[in-house]
Amino acid sequence: MIEAAATPVPFIGAGALMTMLLALTVLLASAIALGWLARRIGLPAVVGEILAGVILGPSILGQAWPWLQHTLFPTDAARLNLIDAIGQLGVILLVGLAGAELDLAFVRRRTSVVTSVGVFAFVVPLAAGIGAGFLIPASMRADDVSPTVLALLLGTALSVSAIPVIAKILTEMGLLHRNIGQLILAVGSTNDAVAWVLLSVTSSMATVGLRSGNVAAALIATVGAIGVAVFVLKPLIRPLLDKLENTEAATGYLVPVCATLVIACAAVTQALNLEAILGAFLAGVVIGPRRPALIEPLRLVTMTVLAPIFLATAGLRVDLRLLGDPTVALTAAVLLVLAVTSKFAGAYIGARLARQTRWESVALGSGLNTRGAVEIVIAMTGLRIGVFSASVYTVIVLIAIVTSVMAPPMLKYAMSRITSTEEEHVREALRSA
């Protein structure tokens, strides 16, 4: 007997496709324009890209022209999720590229400084955020969320440093070759690596429960994923990537292989009830630093197209009208002060204990205070899994924007008081060669 043919899966409807393409066009064009404007006035492009979404969201366009805002960005989840999916691809590749920037050799050479600054710059804001999380007013909490999970995720959000944004700032300011610049990258990378692990464990607690068995399973899965990446995947994949990089006829395959590896690892950790972002970061570490010219196509598409779409999409969910509530406004002000002071104080104390000068310590604290895209990734994750309410999400995104704006002038002021070394001049010459 001939079986009946399976019902074909319907394609995306013409209307939904048109809405998605129109929304992506407006989002990307606005993000590019405001990112360019931000750079023109001395701010990181990420600030303009996030503001593009804020302007197109319910806060501004939704108030000035509600029909247009709802037409471009309908509240229908099925349609909006199409845009979200593209943004998620962007953030997975962004985090993978950030993981590839981790210079393990430099971290090993400056272990004492990186460890001291890294521990204090992570633990102090983590503790401050956890404490604040338990004090978040009940009116701002999401329904049925565990206070412990909320506190842990808020602490994680305050403890990170945005390596992609920091790297961009250091490059634009001509500080990437300076020792402080290298230390900021090393400490920020290690901080973010721990944050991805903590985010993964916390999100697992939120989705499968807060029972001790679930927490233990999440920790075991996380440690297992790290172990497999470092001790199994890295020895297997690195020789292949090295061969692709050094074989003239095969260099064109390096980008697609790296992109596939990042996406595949993200899928595996997501399947383990961990965050996809953890897998992307581990894949980046496995890939390691590669010749810029060869990896540039992937970086270019990610940084100029996919990441701006993600950041603008994050801005779409910011509702500044929530700040009209005095409770939300006061919480935002308190959390902003707490985020800035705890991160700066932690980095400064750690640097001084590692025998860095006063201005070197100030520079480290200033650079590591940049939250940018990484904090927004955590905020989006918290909103997606139901841990953060709309008001808490809005507050965290505002912290990411403000700290990204603050970092360049503070860093410039501190670095103007630090004398260049011969080692830095040699490094600069090698980079320019």
CSV table of C-alpha atoms in Angstrom, one decimal:
chain,number,residue,atom,x,y,z
A,1,MET,CA,0.0,0.0,0.0
A,2,ILE,CA,1.3,3.4,-1.0
A,3,GLU,CA,1.6,5.8,2.0
A,4,ALA,CA,0.1,9.1,1.6
A,5,ALA,CA,2.5,11.9,0.9
A,6,ALA,CA,3.5,13.9,3.9
A,7,THR,CA,2.0,17.4,4.1
A,8,PRO,CA,4.6,19.8,2.9
A,9,VAL,CA,5.8,22.4,5.4
A,10,PRO,CA,4.4,25.7,4.3
A,11,PHE,CA,6.8,28.4,3.2
A,12,ILE,CA,6.9,31.8,4.9
A,13,GLY,CA,4.0,33.9,3.7
A,14,ALA,CA,4.5,36.7,1.3
A,15,GLY,CA,3.2,39.3,3.8
A,16,ALA,CA,5.5,38.0,6.6
A,17,LEU,CA,8.5,37.9,4.2
A,18,MET,CA,7.8,41.5,3.1
A,19,THR,CA,7.5,42.7,6.7
A,20,MET,CA,10.7,41.0,7.7
A,21,LEU,CA,12.7,42.4,4.8
A,22,LEU,CA,11.3,45.9,5.3
A,23,ALA,CA,12.0,45.8,9.1
A,24,LEU,CA,15.6,44.5,8.4
A,25,THR,CA,16.2,47.3,5.9
A,26,VAL,CA,15.0,50.0,8.3
A,27,LEU,CA,16.9,48.5,11.2
A,28,LEU,CA,20.2,48.0,9.4
A,29,ALA,CA,20.1,51.4,7.6
A,30,SER,CA,19.3,53.2,10.9
A,31,ALA,CA,22.0,51.3,12.8
A,32,ILE,CA,24.6,52.0,10.2
A,33,ALA,CA,23.7,55.7,10.0
A,34,LEU,CA,23.7,56.2,13.8
A,35,GLY,CA,26.8,54.1,14.3
A,36,TRP,CA,28.6,56.3,11.9
A,37,LEU,CA,27.3,59.4,13.6
A,38,ALA,CA,28.4,58.0,17.0
A,39,ARG,CA,31.9,57.5,15.7
A,40,ARG,CA,32.0,61.0,14.3
A,41,ILE,CA,31.4,62.4,17.8
A,42,GLY,CA,33.9,60.1,19.4
A,43,LEU,CA,31.6,57.4,20.7
A,44,PRO,CA,31.7,53.7,20.0
A,45,ALA,CA,29.5,52.7,17.1
A,46,VAL,CA,27.6,50.3,19.4
A,47,VAL,CA,26.0,53.2,21.1
A,48,GLY,CA,24.5,54.5,17.9
A,49,GLU,CA,23.4,51.0,16.8
A,50,ILE,CA,21.5,50.4,20.1
A,51,LEU,CA,20.0,53.9,19.9
A,52,ALA,CA,18.7,53.1,16.4
A,53,GLY,CA,16.5,50.4,17.9
A,54,VAL,CA,15.5,52.6,20.8
A,55,ILE,CA,14.3,55.3,18.4
A,56,LEU,CA,12.4,52.8,16.2
A,57,GLY,CA,10.9,51.1,19.3
A,58,PRO,CA,7.8,51.9,21.4
A,59,SER,CA,9.7,54.7,23.3
A,60,ILE,CA,9.9,57.2,20.4
A,61,LEU,CA,8.5,56.0,17.0
A,62,GLY,CA,5.8,54.2,18.8
A,63,GLN,CA,4.7,57.4,20.4
A,64,ALA,CA,5.2,59.7,17.5
A,65,TRP,CA,3.8,57.4,14.8
A,66,PRO,CA,2.2,54.2,16.3
A,67,TRP,CA,0.9,52.9,13.0
A,68,LEU,CA,4.3,52.9,11.3
A,69,GLN,CA,6.0,51.4,14.3
A,70,HIS,CA,3.5,48.5,14.5
A,71,THR,CA,3.6,48.0,10.8
A,72,LEU,CA,7.4,47.8,10.7
A,73,PHE,CA,7.7,45.8,13.9
A,74,PRO,CA,4.5,43.9,14.6
A,75,THR,CA,3.9,42.4,18.0
A,76,ASP,CA,3.1,39.1,16.4
A,77,ALA,CA,5.8,36.8,17.8
A,78,ALA,CA,6.0,34.7,14.7
A,79,ARG,CA,7.0,37.7,12.6
A,80,LEU,CA,9.3,39.3,15.1
A,81,ASN,CA,11.1,36.0,15.8
A,82,LEU,CA,12.2,36.0,12.2
A,83,ILE,CA,14.2,39.1,12.9
A,84,ASP,CA,15.3,37.8,16.3
A,85,ALA,CA,16.8,34.7,14.6
A,86,ILE,CA,19.0,36.8,12.4
A,87,GLY,CA,20.1,38.8,15.4
A,88,GLN,CA,20.9,35.6,17.3
A,89,LEU,CA,23.1,34.4,14.5
A,90,GLY,CA,24.9,37.7,14.7
A,91,VAL,CA,25.5,37.5,18.4
A,92,ILE,CA,26.7,33.9,18.2
A,93,LEU,CA,29.3,34.8,15.5
A,94,LEU,CA,30.2,38.0,17.5
A,95,VAL,CA,30.9,36.0,20.6
A,96,GLY,CA,32.8,33.4,18.7
A,97,LEU,CA,35.1,36.1,17.2
A,98,ALA,CA,35.6,37.6,20.7
A,99,GLY,CA,36.7,34.2,21.9
A,100,ALA,CA,39.2,33.9,19.1
A,101,GLU,CA,40.8,37.2,20.4
A,102,LEU,CA,41.8,35.6,23.7
A,103,ASP,CA,45.6,35.6,23.7
A,104,LEU,CA,46.4,32.7,26.0
A,105,ALA,CA,50.1,33.2,25.6
A,106,PHE,CA,49.9,36.8,26.9
A,107,VAL,CA,47.6,35.7,29.7
A,108,ARG,CA,50.2,33.2,30.8
A,109,ARG,CA,53.0,35.8,30.7
A,110,ARG,CA,51.2,38.2,32.9
A,111,THR,CA,49.4,35.7,35.1
A,112,SER,CA,49.8,37.6,38.3
A,113,VAL,CA,48.4,40.9,37.0
A,114,VAL,CA,45.7,39.3,35.0
A,115,THR,CA,44.6,37.1,37.9
A,116,SER,CA,44.6,39.9,40.5
A,117,VAL,CA,42.8,42.4,38.3
A,118,GLY,CA,40.5,39.8,36.8
A,119,VAL,CA,39.4,38.3,40.2
A,120,PHE,CA,38.6,41.7,41.8
A,121,ALA,CA,37.1,43.2,38.6
A,122,PHE,CA,34.7,40.3,38.4
A,123,VAL,CA,33.9,39.4,42.0
A,124,VAL,CA,33.3,42.9,43.3
A,125,PRO,CA,30.6,43.8,40.7
A,126,LEU,CA,29.2,40.3,40.8
A,127,ALA,CA,28.7,40.5,44.6
A,128,ALA,CA,27.2,44.0,44.2
A,129,GLY,CA,24.8,42.8,41.5
A,130,ILE,CA,23.7,39.8,43.4
A,131,GLY,CA,23.0,41.9,46.5
A,132,ALA,CA,21.1,44.4,44.4
A,133,GLY,CA,19.2,41.6,42.7
A,134,PHE,CA,17.6,40.5,46.0
A,135,LEU,CA,16.6,44.1,46.7
A,136,ILE,CA,14.9,44.7,43.3
A,137,PRO,CA,11.4,46.0,44.0
A,138,ALA,CA,8.6,43.4,43.6
A,139,SER,CA,6.9,45.6,41.1
A,140,MET,CA,9.9,45.2,38.7
A,141,ARG,CA,10.3,41.4,39.0
A,142,ALA,CA,9.1,39.1,36.3
A,143,ASP,CA,6.3,36.7,37.3
A,144,ASP,CA,7.3,33.5,39.1
A,145,VAL,CA,11.0,34.1,38.8
A,146,SER,CA,13.3,32.8,41.6
A,147,PRO,CA,14.9,35.8,43.5
A,148,THR,CA,18.2,33.8,43.5
A,149,VAL,CA,18.2,33.3,39.8
A,150,LEU,CA,17.4,37.0,39.2
A,151,ALA,CA,20.2,38.0,41.6
A,152,LEU,CA,22.7,35.7,39.9
A,153,LEU,CA,21.9,36.9,36.4
A,154,LEU,CA,21.9,40.6,37.5
A,155,GLY,CA,25.3,40.0,39.1
A,156,THR,CA,26.6,38.4,35.9
A,157,ALA,CA,25.4,41.3,33.9
A,158,LEU,CA,27.2,43.8,36.0
A,159,SER,CA,30.5,41.8,36.2
A,160,VAL,CA,31.2,41.6,32.4
A,161,SER,CA,33.3,43.7,30.1
A,162,ALA,CA,32.5,44.0,26.4
A,163,ILE,CA,35.6,42.7,24.6
A,164,PRO,CA,34.3,43.5,21.1
A,165,VAL,CA,33.6,47.1,22.1
A,166,ILE,CA,36.8,47.4,24.1
A,167,ALA,CA,38.9,46.1,21.2
A,168,LYS,CA,37.2,48.6,18.9
A,169,ILE,CA,37.8,51.5,21.3
A,170,LEU,CA,41.4,50.6,21.8
A,171,THR,CA,42.0,50.3,18.1
A,172,GLU,CA,40.3,53.6,17.3
A,173,MET,CA,42.3,55.3,20.1
A,174,GLY,CA,45.6,53.8,19.0
A,175,LEU,CA,46.0,52.0,22.3
A,176,LEU,CA,46.0,48.3,21.2
A,177,HIS,CA,49.8,48.1,21.3
A,178,ARG,CA,50.1,49.6,24.7
A,179,ASN,CA,50.7,47.2,27.7
A,180,ILE,CA,47.5,48.6,29.4
A,181,GLY,CA,45.5,47.8,26.2
A,182,GLN,CA,46.8,44.3,26.2
A,183,LEU,CA,46.0,43.8,29.9
A,184,ILE,CA,42.5,45.2,29.4
A,185,LEU,CA,41.9,42.7,26.6
A,186,ALA,CA,43.3,39.8,28.6
A,187,VAL,CA,41.4,40.6,31.8
A,188,GLY,CA,38.2,41.4,29.9
A,189,SER,CA,38.5,38.1,27.9
A,190,THR,CA,38.9,36.0,31.1
A,191,ASN,CA,36.1,37.9,32.9
A,192,ASP,CA,33.8,37.3,30.0
A,193,ALA,CA,34.8,33.6,29.7
A,194,VAL,CA,33.7,33.1,33.4
A,195,ALA,CA,30.6,35.2,32.7
A,196,TRP,CA,29.5,33.0,29.8
A,197,VAL,CA,29.9,29.9,32.1
A,198,LEU,CA,27.9,31.6,34.9
A,199,LEU,CA,25.2,32.8,32.4
A,200,SER,CA,24.9,29.2,31.1
A,201,VAL,CA,24.5,27.7,34.5
A,202,THR,CA,22.1,30.5,35.6
A,203,SER,CA,19.9,30.1,32.5
A,204,SER,CA,19.8,26.4,33.0
A,205,MET,CA,18.7,27.0,36.6
A,206,ALA,CA,15.9,29.2,35.3
A,207,THR,CA,14.7,26.8,32.6
A,208,VAL,CA,15.0,23.4,34.3
A,209,GLY,CA,14.6,24.5,38.0
A,210,LEU,CA,16.6,25.5,41.0
A,211,ARG,CA,16.9,22.0,42.6
A,212,SER,CA,20.4,21.0,43.7
A,213,GLY,CA,20.4,18.1,41.2
A,214,ASN,CA,19.6,20.5,38.3
A,215,VAL,CA,22.3,22.9,39.4
A,216,ALA,CA,24.8,20.1,39.7
A,217,ALA,CA,23.9,18.8,36.2
A,218,ALA,CA,24.3,22.2,34.7
A,219,LEU,CA,27.8,22.6,36.4
A,220,ILE,CA,28.8,19.1,35.2
A,221,ALA,CA,27.6,19.9,31.7
A,222,THR,CA,29.4,23.2,31.7
A,223,VAL,CA,32.7,21.7,32.9
A,224,GLY,CA,32.3,18.9,30.4
A,225,ALA,CA,31.7,21.2,27.5
A,226,ILE,CA,34.9,23.2,28.5
A,227,GLY,CA,36.9,20.0,28.8
A,228,VAL,CA,35.8,18.6,25.5
A,229,ALA,CA,36.5,21.9,23.8
A,230,VAL,CA,40.0,22.3,25.2
A,231,PHE,CA,41.2,18.6,25.4
A,232,VAL,CA,39.3,17.0,22.5
A,233,LEU,CA,38.1,19.6,19.9
A,234,LYS,CA,41.1,21.8,20.0
A,235,PRO,CA,43.7,19.1,19.2
A,236,LEU,CA,41.4,17.8,16.4
A,237,ILE,CA,40.4,21.1,14.8
A,238,ARG,CA,43.5,23.3,15.2
A,239,PRO,CA,45.7,21.2,12.8
A,240,LEU,CA,42.9,21.4,10.2
A,241,LEU,CA,42.6,25.2,10.6
A,242,ASP,CA,46.4,25.6,10.5
A,243,LYS,CA,46.5,23.7,7.3
A,244,LEU,CA,43.7,25.7,5.7
A,245,GLU,CA,45.4,28.9,6.9
A,246,ASN,CA,48.8,28.0,5.4
A,247,THR,CA,47.7,26.3,2.2
A,248,GLU,CA,47.3,28.8,-0.6
A,249,ALA,CA,44.6,26.8,-2.4
A,250,ALA,CA,42.6,26.2,0.8
A,251,THR,CA,42.6,29.6,2.5
A,252,GLY,CA,39.2,30.4,1.1
A,253,TYR,CA,37.7,27.6,3.2
A,254,LEU,CA,38.9,29.0,6.5
A,255,VAL,CA,36.0,31.4,7.0
A,256,PRO,CA,33.2,28.9,6.3
A,257,VAL,CA,34.8,26.2,8.4
A,258,CYS,CA,35.2,28.6,11.3
A,259,ALA,CA,31.6,29.9,11.0
A,260,THR,CA,30.3,26.3,10.9
A,261,LEU,CA,32.4,25.4,14.0
A,262,VAL,CA,31.0,28.3,16.0
A,263,ILE,CA,27.4,27.6,15.0
A,264,ALA,CA,27.7,23.9,15.6
A,265,CYS,CA,29.3,24.4,19.1
A,266,ALA,CA,26.5,26.8,19.9
A,267,ALA,CA,23.9,24.2,18.9
A,268,VAL,CA,25.6,21.6,21.1
A,269,THR,CA,25.6,23.7,24.3
A,270,GLN,CA,22.1,24.8,23.6
A,271,ALA,CA,21.1,21.1,23.4
A,272,LEU,CA,22.7,20.5,26.7
A,273,ASN,CA,20.4,23.2,28.3
A,274,LEU,CA,23.3,25.5,28.4
A,275,GLU,CA,23.5,28.8,26.6
A,276,ALA,CA,24.4,28.8,22.9
A,277,ILE,CA,26.7,31.7,23.6
A,278,LEU,CA,29.0,29.4,25.8
A,279,GLY,CA,29.5,27.1,22.8
A,280,ALA,CA,30.2,30.0,20.5
A,281,PHE,CA,32.8,31.4,22.9
A,282,LEU,CA,34.5,28.0,23.3
A,283,ALA,CA,34.6,27.5,19.6
A,284,GLY,CA,36.3,30.9,19.3
A,285,VAL,CA,38.9,29.8,21.8
A,286,VAL,CA,39.4,26.6,19.8
A,287,ILE,CA,39.8,28.6,16.6
A,288,GLY,CA,42.3,31.0,18.2
A,289,PRO,CA,44.0,34.0,16.6
A,290,ARG,CA,44.2,33.8,12.8
A,291,ARG,CA,45.8,36.0,10.2
A,292,PRO,CA,43.5,39.1,10.1
A,293,ALA,CA,43.4,39.1,6.3
A,294,LEU,CA,42.0,35.6,6.1
A,295,ILE,CA,39.4,35.9,8.9
A,296,GLU,CA,38.4,39.4,7.9
A,297,PRO,CA,35.4,38.5,5.6
A,298,LEU,CA,33.7,36.8,8.6
A,299,ARG,CA,34.5,39.6,10.9
A,300,LEU,CA,33.4,42.2,8.3
A,301,VAL,CA,29.9,40.6,7.8
A,302,THR,CA,29.4,40.1,11.5
A,303,MET,CA,30.5,43.5,12.7
A,304,THR,CA,28.9,45.6,9.9
A,305,VAL,CA,25.7,43.6,9.2
A,306,LEU,CA,24.7,40.9,11.7
A,307,ALA,CA,25.9,42.5,15.0
A,308,PRO,CA,24.2,45.9,14.2
A,309,ILE,CA,21.0,44.1,13.5
A,310,PHE,CA,21.2,42.3,16.8
A,311,LEU,CA,22.0,45.5,18.7
A,312,ALA,CA,19.2,47.5,17.0
A,313,THR,CA,16.9,44.6,17.8
A,314,ALA,CA,17.9,44.8,21.4
A,315,GLY,CA,17.2,48.5,21.4
A,316,LEU,CA,13.7,47.8,20.0
A,317,ARG,CA,12.8,46.1,23.3
A,318,VAL,CA,13.8,49.1,25.4
A,319,ASP,CA,10.8,51.1,26.6
A,320,LEU,CA,11.9,54.4,28.0
A,321,ARG,CA,8.4,55.1,29.1
A,322,LEU,CA,9.0,52.7,32.0
A,323,LEU,CA,11.5,55.2,33.5
A,324,GLY,CA,8.4,57.4,34.1
A,325,ASP,CA,7.8,55.2,37.1
A,326,PRO,CA,9.7,56.7,40.0
A,327,THR,CA,10.6,53.2,41.3
A,328,VAL,CA,12.1,52.2,38.0
A,329,ALA,CA,13.9,55.5,37.6
A,330,LEU,CA,15.4,55.3,41.1
A,331,THR,CA,16.4,51.6,40.6
A,332,ALA,CA,18.1,52.6,37.2
A,333,ALA,CA,20.1,55.4,38.9
A,334,VAL,CA,21.2,53.2,41.8
A,335,LEU,CA,22.2,50.2,39.6
A,336,LEU,CA,24.1,52.5,37.2
A,337,VAL,CA,26.2,54.0,40.1
A,338,LEU,CA,26.6,50.5,41.5
A,339,ALA,CA,27.8,49.1,38.2
A,340,VAL,CA,30.3,51.8,37.5
A,341,THR,CA,31.8,52.1,41.0
A,342,SER,CA,32.0,48.4,41.7
A,343,LYS,CA,33.7,47.5,38.4
A,344,PHE,CA,36.1,50.4,38.7
A,345,ALA,CA,36.9,49.8,42.4
A,346,GLY,CA,37.4,46.1,41.8
A,347,ALA,CA,39.8,46.6,38.8
A,348,TYR,CA,41.6,49.4,40.7
A,349,ILE,CA,42.1,47.4,43.8
A,350,GLY,CA,43.3,44.3,41.9
A,351,ALA,CA,45.7,46.4,39.8
A,352,ARG,CA,47.2,48.1,42.9
A,353,LEU,CA,47.7,44.8,44.6
A,354,ALA,CA,49.5,43.6,41.5
A,355,ARG,CA,51.9,46.6,41.8
A,356,GLN,CA,50.5,48.7,38.9
A,357,THR,CA,50.9,52.4,39.2
A,358,ARG,CA,47.9,54.7,40.2
A,359,TRP,CA,47.2,55.8,36.6
A,360,GLU,CA,47.7,52.3,35.2
A,361,SER,CA,45.1,51.2,37.7
A,362,VAL,CA,42.7,54.0,36.7
A,363,ALA,CA,43.2,53.1,33.0
A,364,LEU,CA,42.4,49.4,33.7
A,365,GLY,CA,39.3,50.4,35.7
A,366,SER,CA,38.1,52.8,33.0
A,367,GLY,CA,38.6,50.3,30.1
A,368,LEU,CA,37.0,47.4,31.9
A,369,ASN,CA,33.9,49.4,32.7
A,370,THR,CA,32.7,49.2,29.1
A,371,ARG,CA,29.7,46.8,29.1
A,372,GLY,CA,28.4,47.3,25.6
A,373,ALA,CA,27.2,44.4,23.5
A,374,VAL,CA,28.1,41.7,26.1
A,375,GLU,CA,25.9,43.0,28.8
A,376,ILE,CA,23.1,43.4,26.2
A,377,VAL,CA,23.5,39.7,25.2
A,378,ILE,CA,23.0,38.8,28.9
A,379,ALA,CA,20.0,41.2,29.2
A,380,MET,CA,18.5,39.7,26.0
A,381,THR,CA,19.0,36.2,27.4
A,382,GLY,CA,17.4,37.1,30.7
A,383,LEU,CA,14.4,38.6,28.9
A,384,ARG,CA,14.1,35.6,26.6
A,385,ILE,CA,14.1,33.0,29.4
A,386,GLY,CA,11.7,35.1,31.6
A,387,VAL,CA,14.1,36.1,34.4
A,388,PHE,CA,14.2,39.8,33.6
A,389,SER,CA,11.1,41.9,33.3
A,390,ALA,CA,10.8,44.6,30.7
A,391,SER,CA,11.8,47.2,33.3
A,392,VAL,CA,14.9,45.4,34.5
A,393,TYR,CA,15.9,44.7,30.9
A,394,THR,CA,15.6,48.4,30.0
A,395,VAL,CA,17.7,49.4,33.0
A,396,ILE,CA,20.5,47.0,32.1
A,397,VAL,CA,20.6,48.2,28.4
A,398,LEU,CA,20.8,51.8,29.7
A,399,ILE,CA,23.8,50.8,31.8
A,400,ALA,CA,25.4,49.2,28.8
A,401,ILE,CA,25.0,52.4,26.8
A,402,VAL,CA,26.1,54.8,29.5
A,403,THR,CA,29.2,52.8,30.4
A,404,SER,CA,30.2,52.5,26.7
A,405,VAL,CA,29.9,56.3,26.4
A,406,MET,CA,31.9,56.9,29.6
A,407,ALA,CA,34.9,54.6,28.8
A,408,PRO,CA,36.7,56.5,25.9
A,409,PRO,CA,37.2,59.9,27.7
A,410,MET,CA,38.1,58.3,31.0
A,411,LEU,CA,40.6,56.0,29.3
A,412,LYS,CA,42.1,58.8,27.2
A,413,TYR,CA,42.6,61.0,30.4
A,414,ALA,CA,44.3,58.1,32.3
A,415,MET,CA,46.5,57.0,29.3
A,416,SER,CA,47.8,60.6,28.8
A,417,ARG,CA,49.6,60.2,32.1
A,418,ILE,CA,51.3,56.9,31.4
A,419,THR,CA,54.6,57.0,29.6
A,420,SER,CA,55.2,54.6,26.7
A,421,THR,CA,57.7,51.9,27.0
A,422,GLU,CA,60.3,50.5,24.6
A,423,GLU,CA,58.4,47.3,24.5
A,424,GLU,CA,55.3,49.2,23.3
A,425,HIS,CA,57.2,50.9,20.6
A,426,VAL,CA,58.5,47.6,19.3
A,427,ARG,CA,55.0,46.1,19.4
A,428,GLU,CA,53.6,49.1,17.5
A,429,ALA,CA,56.3,48.8,14.8
A,430,LEU,CA,55.6,45.1,14.4
A,431,ARG,CA,51.8,45.8,14.0
A,432,SER,CA,52.5,48.5,11.4
A,433,ALA,CA,55.0,46.4,9.4
